[in-house]
Amino acid sequence: MPQLEILVIRFYSPLPNRDVERQLLDTPIVTHITLPNLRVFSFKGVSAYLEGLLARISAPVLSLQIELFNQVTFTVPRLLQFMGTSETLSFSTVQLAFDNDFAQLVAFTLRGQWFYPFRLQIMCRHLDWQVSSATQILDALQSVLSVVEQVTLSHTVHDQSSEWHNEVDRTLWRQLLRPFSDLKTLHVQNELVGKLARSLRSDDGEPPLELLPDLNEVGYSGGDDARDAFTPFIDERQVAGHPVNLTMVDHSVFLRL
């Protein structure tokens, strides 16, 4: 298979067999395959199967496209290791979208670029579940995300979600953003402005620069209400000696990919 350029592996149900998953993760790797011409790797399934595959192949992938079924926990050390061996899977910009049926991370090497070398979807409903799942993945990939300088957050209102499911704990939002330790620019769609504005502010006893210490711009969509929501955070950073610019951005910034 040395000439293989595109590899697509898709499961159409989660196949939640714990014994098979444990065997995939625990069995010693006897055969390791190198695919020197592989350019696109697309996978749909559960994280244990993805981990089992990535542990057994080496490839200079240019595009990594992953869809994961909903799980309570996500453990992806092999994914991180695989990404670390590729020169193309290094990112400066990330889009995080929370849609009706999935949470999605799309990463770009350069700002303004339309080709994305990495896309990961988690198929689940309800904003609170989506943010929790995305937080686990981002935390696991922290070493490759720490250099990202721009993040865009968007949200499609979940018609079938209860108000309770659309409420996300402040701590969870902060955990979601924590891997982006070098972030300079944060864009927030109007539907998430209130949630993010409250979460960015430091709480009692928290240093004001504990989260996103290098942030220098927040962009938002919406009107005066959105601007007002961020004002306490902007004032807090001003007092801390690290001013942050607040700007309105066009809705096109939040287009789904």
PDB file of C-alpha atoms in Angstrom:
ATOM      1  CA  MET A   1       0.000   0.000   0.000  1.00  0.00           C
ATOM      2  CA  PRO A   2       2.923   2.454  -0.373  1.00  0.00           C
ATOM      3  CA  GLN A   3       1.127   4.431  -3.109  1.00  0.00           C
ATOM      4  CA  LEU A   4      -2.054   4.963  -1.079  1.00  0.00           C
ATOM      5  CA  GLU A   5      -2.999   8.659  -0.997  1.00  0.00           C
ATOM      6  CA  ILE A   6      -6.507   8.660   0.521  1.00  0.00           C
ATOM      7  CA  LEU A   7      -7.651   6.407   3.347  1.00  0.00           C
ATOM      8  CA  VAL A   8     -11.290   6.471   4.477  1.00  0.00           C
ATOM      9  CA  ILE A   9     -12.570   4.278   7.318  1.00  0.00           C
ATOM     10  CA  ARG A  10     -16.164   4.726   8.483  1.00  0.00           C
ATOM     11  CA  PHE A  11     -18.319   2.918  11.025  1.00  0.00           C
ATOM     12  CA  TYR A  12     -22.048   3.634  10.906  1.00  0.00           C
ATOM     13  CA  SER A  13     -22.822   2.732  14.506  1.00  0.00           C
ATOM     14  CA  PRO A  14     -20.800   3.197  17.701  1.00  0.00           C
ATOM     15  CA  LEU A  15     -20.277  -0.556  18.282  1.00  0.00           C
ATOM     16  CA  PRO A  16     -19.774  -0.066  22.037  1.00  0.00           C
ATOM     17  CA  ASN A  17     -17.881  -3.279  22.747  1.00  0.00           C
ATOM     18  CA  ARG A  18     -15.659  -2.610  25.755  1.00  0.00           C
ATOM     19  CA  ASP A  19     -13.711  -5.858  25.313  1.00  0.00           C
ATOM     20  CA  VAL A  20     -12.793  -4.973  21.722  1.00  0.00           C
ATOM     21  CA  GLU A  21     -11.835  -1.434  22.717  1.00  0.00           C
ATOM     22  CA  ARG A  22      -9.639  -2.706  25.549  1.00  0.00           C
ATOM     23  CA  GLN A  23      -7.976  -5.196  23.226  1.00  0.00           C
ATOM     24  CA  LEU A  24      -7.234  -2.502  20.649  1.00  0.00           C
ATOM     25  CA  LEU A  25      -5.626  -0.233  23.215  1.00  0.00           C
ATOM     26  CA  ASP A  26      -3.772  -2.861  25.253  1.00  0.00           C
ATOM     27  CA  THR A  27      -2.512  -5.324  22.629  1.00  0.00           C
ATOM     28  CA  PRO A  28       1.214  -4.869  21.872  1.00  0.00           C
ATOM     29  CA  ILE A  29       1.816  -3.386  18.441  1.00  0.00           C
ATOM     30  CA  VAL A  30       3.601  -6.038  16.360  1.00  0.00           C
ATOM     31  CA  THR A  31       3.084  -4.638  12.863  1.00  0.00           C
ATOM     32  CA  HIS A  32       3.623  -0.965  12.071  1.00  0.00           C
ATOM     33  CA  ILE A  33       2.731   0.342   8.608  1.00  0.00           C
ATOM     34  CA  THR A  34       4.297   3.341   6.893  1.00  0.00           C
ATOM     35  CA  LEU A  35       2.215   5.073   4.228  1.00  0.00           C
ATOM     36  CA  PRO A  36       4.653   7.569   2.687  1.00  0.00           C
ATOM     37  CA  ASN A  37       2.198   9.022   0.152  1.00  0.00           C
ATOM     38  CA  LEU A  38      -0.905   9.278   2.320  1.00  0.00           C
ATOM     39  CA  ARG A  39      -2.374  12.772   2.044  1.00  0.00           C
ATOM     40  CA  VAL A  40      -5.900  12.414   3.424  1.00  0.00           C
ATOM     41  CA  PHE A  41      -7.039  10.266   6.328  1.00  0.00           C
ATOM     42  CA  SER A  42     -10.772  10.279   7.114  1.00  0.00           C
ATOM     43  CA  PHE A  43     -12.259   8.348  10.032  1.00  0.00           C
ATOM     44  CA  LYS A  44     -15.712   7.951  11.552  1.00  0.00           C
ATOM     45  CA  GLY A  45     -16.260   5.829  14.655  1.00  0.00           C
ATOM     46  CA  VAL A  46     -15.388   5.698  18.341  1.00  0.00           C
ATOM     47  CA  SER A  47     -12.152   7.050  19.746  1.00  0.00           C
ATOM     48  CA  ALA A  48     -10.814   3.626  20.799  1.00  0.00           C
ATOM     49  CA  TYR A  49     -10.873   2.399  17.182  1.00  0.00           C
ATOM     50  CA  LEU A  50      -9.229   5.615  15.994  1.00  0.00           C
ATOM     51  CA  GLU A  51      -6.511   5.205  18.619  1.00  0.00           C
ATOM     52  CA  GLY A  52      -5.964   1.592  17.589  1.00  0.00           C
ATOM     53  CA  LEU A  53      -5.460   2.608  13.965  1.00  0.00           C
ATOM     54  CA  LEU A  54      -3.203   5.595  14.594  1.00  0.00           C
ATOM     55  CA  ALA A  55      -0.957   3.525  16.836  1.00  0.00           C
ATOM     56  CA  ARG A  56      -0.182   1.257  13.876  1.00  0.00           C
ATOM     57  CA  ILE A  57       0.491   3.711  11.037  1.00  0.00           C
ATOM     58  CA  SER A  58       2.932   6.471  10.165  1.00  0.00           C
ATOM     59  CA  ALA A  59       2.121   8.921   7.397  1.00  0.00           C
ATOM     60  CA  PRO A  60       2.834  12.520   6.298  1.00  0.00           C
ATOM     61  CA  VAL A  61      -0.884  13.376   6.307  1.00  0.00           C
ATOM     62  CA  LEU A  62      -1.879  16.767   4.891  1.00  0.00           C
ATOM     63  CA  SER A  63      -5.551  16.508   5.888  1.00  0.00           C
ATOM     64  CA  LEU A  64      -6.973  14.712   8.915  1.00  0.00           C
ATOM     65  CA  GLN A  65     -10.779  14.479   9.057  1.00  0.00           C
ATOM     66  CA  ILE A  66     -12.374  12.792  12.085  1.00  0.00           C
ATOM     67  CA  GLU A  67     -15.962  12.160  13.190  1.00  0.00           C
ATOM     68  CA  LEU A  68     -16.467  10.651  16.632  1.00  0.00           C
ATOM     69  CA  PHE A  69     -19.645   9.200  18.044  1.00  0.00           C
ATOM     70  CA  ASN A  70     -20.824  10.598  21.342  1.00  0.00           C
ATOM     71  CA  GLN A  71     -19.040   9.130  24.361  1.00  0.00           C
ATOM     72  CA  VAL A  72     -18.929   9.908  28.065  1.00  0.00           C
ATOM     73  CA  THR A  73     -15.147  10.212  27.982  1.00  0.00           C
ATOM     74  CA  PHE A  74     -12.603  10.725  25.214  1.00  0.00           C
ATOM     75  CA  THR A  75      -9.010   9.510  25.488  1.00  0.00           C
ATOM     76  CA  VAL A  76      -6.858  10.302  22.445  1.00  0.00           C
ATOM     77  CA  PRO A  77      -3.122  10.166  23.275  1.00  0.00           C
ATOM     78  CA  ARG A  78      -2.349   8.422  19.966  1.00  0.00           C
ATOM     79  CA  LEU A  79      -4.087  11.182  18.034  1.00  0.00           C
ATOM     80  CA  LEU A  80      -1.860  13.741  19.735  1.00  0.00           C
ATOM     81  CA  GLN A  81       1.227  11.649  18.987  1.00  0.00           C
ATOM     82  CA  PHE A  82       0.195  11.200  15.347  1.00  0.00           C
ATOM     83  CA  MET A  83      -0.387  14.924  14.892  1.00  0.00           C
ATOM     84  CA  GLY A  84       2.957  15.699  16.484  1.00  0.00           C
ATOM     85  CA  THR A  85       4.806  13.783  13.751  1.00  0.00           C
ATOM     86  CA  SER A  86       3.264  15.814  10.915  1.00  0.00           C
ATOM     87  CA  GLU A  87       4.707  19.155   9.833  1.00  0.00           C
ATOM     88  CA  THR A  88       1.387  20.200   8.275  1.00  0.00           C
ATOM     89  CA  LEU A  89      -0.737  19.682  11.409  1.00  0.00           C
ATOM     90  CA  SER A  90       0.410  22.891  13.083  1.00  0.00           C
ATOM     91  CA  PHE A  91      -2.217  25.585  13.517  1.00  0.00           C
ATOM     92  CA  SER A  92      -2.630  29.315  14.025  1.00  0.00           C
ATOM     93  CA  THR A  93      -6.430  29.580  13.792  1.00  0.00           C
ATOM     94  CA  VAL A  94      -9.261  27.435  15.147  1.00  0.00           C
ATOM     95  CA  GLN A  95     -13.021  27.538  14.622  1.00  0.00           C
ATOM     96  CA  LEU A  96     -15.224  25.924  17.270  1.00  0.00           C
ATOM     97  CA  ALA A  97     -18.843  25.467  16.209  1.00  0.00           C
ATOM     98  CA  PHE A  98     -21.659  24.064  18.331  1.00  0.00           C
ATOM     99  CA  ASP A  99     -24.422  23.008  15.976  1.00  0.00           C
ATOM    100  CA  ASN A 100     -27.718  21.157  16.369  1.00  0.00           C
ATOM    101  CA  ASP A 101     -26.223  17.680  15.991  1.00  0.00           C
ATOM    102  CA  PHE A 102     -22.501  18.055  16.585  1.00  0.00           C
ATOM    103  CA  ALA A 103     -19.613  20.021  17.998  1.00  0.00           C
ATOM    104  CA  GLN A 104     -16.877  20.759  15.483  1.00  0.00           C
ATOM    105  CA  LEU A 105     -13.270  21.885  15.623  1.00  0.00           C
ATOM    106  CA  VAL A 106     -11.702  23.114  12.392  1.00  0.00           C
ATOM    107  CA  ALA A 107      -8.065  24.186  12.417  1.00  0.00           C
ATOM    108  CA  PHE A 108      -6.102  26.244   9.884  1.00  0.00           C
ATOM    109  CA  THR A 109      -2.387  26.708   9.386  1.00  0.00           C
ATOM    110  CA  LEU A 110      -2.753  30.355   8.347  1.00  0.00           C
ATOM    111  CA  ARG A 111      -5.339  33.059   9.030  1.00  0.00           C
ATOM    112  CA  GLY A 112      -7.705  33.587   6.122  1.00  0.00           C
ATOM    113  CA  GLN A 113      -6.919  30.160   4.703  1.00  0.00           C
ATOM    114  CA  TRP A 114      -9.810  28.082   3.348  1.00  0.00           C
ATOM    115  CA  PHE A 115      -7.997  24.757   3.272  1.00  0.00           C
ATOM    116  CA  TYR A 116      -8.161  23.174   6.709  1.00  0.00           C
ATOM    117  CA  PRO A 117      -5.706  20.374   7.503  1.00  0.00           C
ATOM    118  CA  PHE A 118      -7.645  19.232  10.563  1.00  0.00           C
ATOM    119  CA  ARG A 119     -11.346  18.803  11.288  1.00  0.00           C
ATOM    120  CA  LEU A 120     -12.867  16.907  14.194  1.00  0.00           C
ATOM    121  CA  GLN A 121     -16.593  16.455  14.805  1.00  0.00           C
ATOM    122  CA  ILE A 122     -18.246  14.983  17.874  1.00  0.00           C
ATOM    123  CA  MET A 123     -21.760  13.836  17.093  1.00  0.00           C
ATOM    124  CA  CYS A 124     -23.945  14.789  20.025  1.00  0.00           C
ATOM    125  CA  ARG A 125     -26.824  17.131  20.858  1.00  0.00           C
ATOM    126  CA  HIS A 126     -27.272  19.761  23.572  1.00  0.00           C
ATOM    127  CA  LEU A 127     -24.829  22.570  24.192  1.00  0.00           C
ATOM    128  CA  ASP A 128     -23.744  21.399  27.643  1.00  0.00           C
ATOM    129  CA  TRP A 129     -22.814  17.924  26.357  1.00  0.00           C
ATOM    130  CA  GLN A 130     -21.070  19.402  23.325  1.00  0.00           C
ATOM    131  CA  VAL A 131     -18.946  21.801  25.360  1.00  0.00           C
ATOM    132  CA  SER A 132     -18.035  19.024  27.799  1.00  0.00           C
ATOM    133  CA  SER A 133     -16.972  16.705  24.966  1.00  0.00           C
ATOM    134  CA  ALA A 134     -15.049  19.427  23.136  1.00  0.00           C
ATOM    135  CA  THR A 135     -13.270  20.380  26.349  1.00  0.00           C
ATOM    136  CA  GLN A 136     -11.955  16.831  26.750  1.00  0.00           C
ATOM    137  CA  ILE A 137     -10.598  16.775  23.192  1.00  0.00           C
ATOM    138  CA  LEU A 138      -9.026  20.228  23.444  1.00  0.00           C
ATOM    139  CA  ASP A 139      -7.396  19.380  26.743  1.00  0.00           C
ATOM    140  CA  ALA A 140      -5.912  16.214  25.226  1.00  0.00           C
ATOM    141  CA  LEU A 141      -4.538  18.225  22.256  1.00  0.00           C
ATOM    142  CA  GLN A 142      -3.245  21.093  24.374  1.00  0.00           C
ATOM    143  CA  SER A 143       0.356  20.827  23.218  1.00  0.00           C
ATOM    144  CA  VAL A 144      -0.603  21.438  19.559  1.00  0.00           C
ATOM    145  CA  LEU A 145      -3.212  24.092  20.382  1.00  0.00           C
ATOM    146  CA  SER A 146      -1.076  26.186  22.700  1.00  0.00           C
ATOM    147  CA  VAL A 147       0.376  28.109  19.711  1.00  0.00           C
ATOM    148  CA  VAL A 148      -3.042  28.997  18.227  1.00  0.00           C
ATOM    149  CA  GLU A 149      -3.487  32.775  18.027  1.00  0.00           C
ATOM    150  CA  GLN A 150      -7.108  33.122  16.894  1.00  0.00           C
ATOM    151  CA  VAL A 151     -10.247  31.248  17.964  1.00  0.00           C
ATOM    152  CA  THR A 152     -13.780  31.715  16.641  1.00  0.00           C
ATOM    153  CA  LEU A 153     -16.757  30.427  18.638  1.00  0.00           C
ATOM    154  CA  SER A 154     -20.166  29.973  17.036  1.00  0.00           C
ATOM    155  CA  HIS A 155     -23.441  28.407  18.080  1.00  0.00           C
ATOM    156  CA  THR A 156     -26.659  27.319  16.397  1.00  0.00           C
ATOM    157  CA  VAL A 157     -29.568  27.468  18.827  1.00  0.00           C
ATOM    158  CA  HIS A 158     -30.725  23.960  19.708  1.00  0.00           C
ATOM    159  CA  ASP A 159     -34.475  23.907  19.125  1.00  0.00           C
ATOM    160  CA  GLN A 160     -34.890  20.539  20.847  1.00  0.00           C
ATOM    161  CA  SER A 161     -32.715  21.364  23.852  1.00  0.00           C
ATOM    162  CA  SER A 162     -34.229  22.404  27.131  1.00  0.00           C
ATOM    163  CA  GLU A 163     -33.051  25.604  28.768  1.00  0.00           C
ATOM    164  CA  TRP A 164     -31.214  23.422  31.262  1.00  0.00           C
ATOM    165  CA  HIS A 165     -29.206  21.728  28.504  1.00  0.00           C
ATOM    166  CA  ASN A 166     -28.271  25.106  27.027  1.00  0.00           C
ATOM    167  CA  GLU A 167     -26.715  26.287  30.288  1.00  0.00           C
ATOM    168  CA  VAL A 168     -22.992  25.599  30.538  1.00  0.00           C
ATOM    169  CA  ASP A 169     -21.092  26.062  33.762  1.00  0.00           C
ATOM    170  CA  ARG A 170     -18.661  28.994  33.824  1.00  0.00           C
ATOM    171  CA  THR A 171     -15.827  26.678  34.862  1.00  0.00           C
ATOM    172  CA  LEU A 172     -16.392  24.493  31.797  1.00  0.00           C
ATOM    173  CA  TRP A 173     -16.173  27.445  29.413  1.00  0.00           C
ATOM    174  CA  ARG A 174     -12.878  28.433  31.027  1.00  0.00           C
ATOM    175  CA  GLN A 175     -11.586  24.878  30.702  1.00  0.00           C
ATOM    176  CA  LEU A 176     -12.569  24.933  27.025  1.00  0.00           C
ATOM    177  CA  LEU A 177     -10.415  28.014  26.419  1.00  0.00           C
ATOM    178  CA  ARG A 178      -7.490  27.106  28.672  1.00  0.00           C
ATOM    179  CA  PRO A 179      -5.512  25.053  26.072  1.00  0.00           C
ATOM    180  CA  PHE A 180      -5.194  28.205  23.919  1.00  0.00           C
ATOM    181  CA  SER A 181      -2.544  29.720  26.158  1.00  0.00           C
ATOM    182  CA  ASP A 182      -1.052  31.926  23.414  1.00  0.00           C
ATOM    183  CA  LEU A 183      -4.391  33.227  22.109  1.00  0.00           C
ATOM    184  CA  LYS A 184      -4.390  36.792  20.775  1.00  0.00           C
ATOM    185  CA  THR A 185      -7.828  37.129  19.142  1.00  0.00           C
ATOM    186  CA  LEU A 186     -11.180  35.693  20.229  1.00  0.00           C
ATOM    187  CA  HIS A 187     -14.310  36.011  18.073  1.00  0.00           C
ATOM    188  CA  VAL A 188     -17.661  35.207  19.690  1.00  0.00           C
ATOM    189  CA  GLN A 189     -20.969  34.883  17.854  1.00  0.00           C
ATOM    190  CA  ASN A 190     -23.926  36.760  19.311  1.00  0.00           C
ATOM    191  CA  GLU A 191     -25.627  33.611  20.652  1.00  0.00           C
ATOM    192  CA  LEU A 192     -22.636  32.921  22.914  1.00  0.00           C
ATOM    193  CA  VAL A 193     -21.758  36.467  23.930  1.00  0.00           C
ATOM    194  CA  GLY A 194     -23.547  36.439  27.290  1.00  0.00           C
ATOM    195  CA  LYS A 195     -22.119  33.052  28.282  1.00  0.00           C
ATOM    196  CA  LEU A 196     -18.546  33.869  27.288  1.00  0.00           C
ATOM    197  CA  ALA A 197     -18.557  37.413  28.658  1.00  0.00           C
ATOM    198  CA  ARG A 198     -19.432  36.131  32.138  1.00  0.00           C
ATOM    199  CA  SER A 199     -16.934  33.280  31.928  1.00  0.00           C
ATOM    200  CA  LEU A 200     -13.981  35.438  30.870  1.00  0.00           C
ATOM    201  CA  ARG A 201     -14.226  37.623  33.949  1.00  0.00           C
ATOM    202  CA  SER A 202     -12.152  36.552  36.931  1.00  0.00           C
ATOM    203  CA  ASP A 203     -13.987  35.355  40.010  1.00  0.00           C
ATOM    204  CA  ASP A 204     -13.108  35.979  43.646  1.00  0.00           C
ATOM    205  CA  GLY A 205      -9.470  35.114  44.224  1.00  0.00           C
ATOM    206  CA  GLU A 206      -8.663  34.470  40.548  1.00  0.00           C
ATOM    207  CA  PRO A 207      -5.866  36.561  38.996  1.00  0.00           C
ATOM    208  CA  PRO A 208      -7.312  38.629  36.117  1.00  0.00           C
ATOM    209  CA  LEU A 209      -4.686  37.276  33.695  1.00  0.00           C
ATOM    210  CA  GLU A 210      -4.990  33.644  34.774  1.00  0.00           C
ATOM    211  CA  LEU A 211      -6.951  32.792  31.603  1.00  0.00           C
ATOM    212  CA  LEU A 212      -5.769  33.881  28.125  1.00  0.00           C
ATOM    213  CA  PRO A 213      -3.023  36.195  29.421  1.00  0.00           C
ATOM    214  CA  ASP A 214      -1.955  37.337  25.921  1.00  0.00           C
ATOM    215  CA  LEU A 215      -5.437  38.119  24.618  1.00  0.00           C
ATOM    216  CA  ASN A 216      -5.520  41.552  22.972  1.00  0.00           C
ATOM    217  CA  GLU A 217      -8.719  41.526  20.881  1.00  0.00           C
ATOM    218  CA  VAL A 218     -12.291  40.312  21.352  1.00  0.00           C
ATOM    219  CA  GLY A 219     -14.596  40.435  18.356  1.00  0.00           C
ATOM    220  CA  TYR A 220     -18.346  39.999  18.648  1.00  0.00           C
ATOM    221  CA  SER A 221     -21.429  39.952  16.451  1.00  0.00           C
ATOM    222  CA  GLY A 222     -24.555  41.703  17.631  1.00  0.00           C
ATOM    223  CA  GLY A 223     -25.499  45.164  18.792  1.00  0.00           C
ATOM    224  CA  ASP A 224     -25.031  47.306  21.871  1.00  0.00           C
ATOM    225  CA  ASP A 225     -26.163  44.530  24.198  1.00  0.00           C
ATOM    226  CA  ALA A 226     -23.263  42.367  23.084  1.00  0.00           C
ATOM    227  CA  ARG A 227     -20.791  45.213  23.568  1.00  0.00           C
ATOM    228  CA  ASP A 228     -22.185  45.959  27.005  1.00  0.00           C
ATOM    229  CA  ALA A 229     -21.868  42.317  28.027  1.00  0.00           C
ATOM    230  CA  PHE A 230     -18.105  42.397  27.450  1.00  0.00           C
ATOM    231  CA  THR A 231     -17.524  45.795  29.065  1.00  0.00           C
ATOM    232  CA  PRO A 232     -16.813  44.481  32.614  1.00  0.00           C
ATOM    233  CA  PHE A 233     -14.182  42.095  31.211  1.00  0.00           C
ATOM    234  CA  ILE A 234     -12.609  44.854  29.116  1.00  0.00           C
ATOM    235  CA  ASP A 235     -12.501  47.143  32.157  1.00  0.00           C
ATOM    236  CA  GLU A 236     -10.956  44.393  34.272  1.00  0.00           C
ATOM    237  CA  ARG A 237      -8.138  43.850  31.768  1.00  0.00           C
ATOM    238  CA  GLN A 238      -7.573  47.602  31.538  1.00  0.00           C
ATOM    239  CA  VAL A 239      -7.105  47.823  35.297  1.00  0.00           C
ATOM    240  CA  ALA A 240      -4.750  44.824  35.188  1.00  0.00           C
ATOM    241  CA  GLY A 241      -2.525  46.696  32.728  1.00  0.00           C
ATOM    242  CA  HIS A 242      -3.292  44.445  29.767  1.00  0.00           C
ATOM    243  CA  PRO A 243      -5.911  46.261  27.646  1.00  0.00           C
ATOM    244  CA  VAL A 244      -8.071  44.301  25.223  1.00  0.00           C
ATOM    245  CA  ASN A 245      -9.655  45.862  22.143  1.00  0.00           C
ATOM    246  CA  LEU A 246     -13.368  45.203  21.656  1.00  0.00           C
ATOM    247  CA  THR A 247     -14.573  45.225  18.035  1.00  0.00           C
ATOM    248  CA  MET A 248     -17.705  44.282  16.125  1.00  0.00           C
ATOM    249  CA  VAL A 249     -17.063  41.688  13.398  1.00  0.00           C
ATOM    250  CA  ASP A 250     -19.082  40.711  10.370  1.00  0.00           C
ATOM    251  CA  HIS A 251     -21.324  37.652  10.539  1.00  0.00           C
ATOM    252  CA  SER A 252     -19.314  36.065   7.712  1.00  0.00           C
ATOM    253  CA  VAL A 253     -16.570  35.381  10.245  1.00  0.00           C
ATOM    254  CA  PHE A 254     -18.803  32.677  11.744  1.00  0.00           C
ATOM    255  CA  LEU A 255     -19.662  30.819   8.535  1.00  0.00           C
ATOM    256  CA  ARG A 256     -19.660  27.030   8.984  1.00  0.00           C
ATOM    257  CA  LEU A 257     -17.215  24.878   7.059  1.00  0.00           C
TER     258      LEU A 257
END
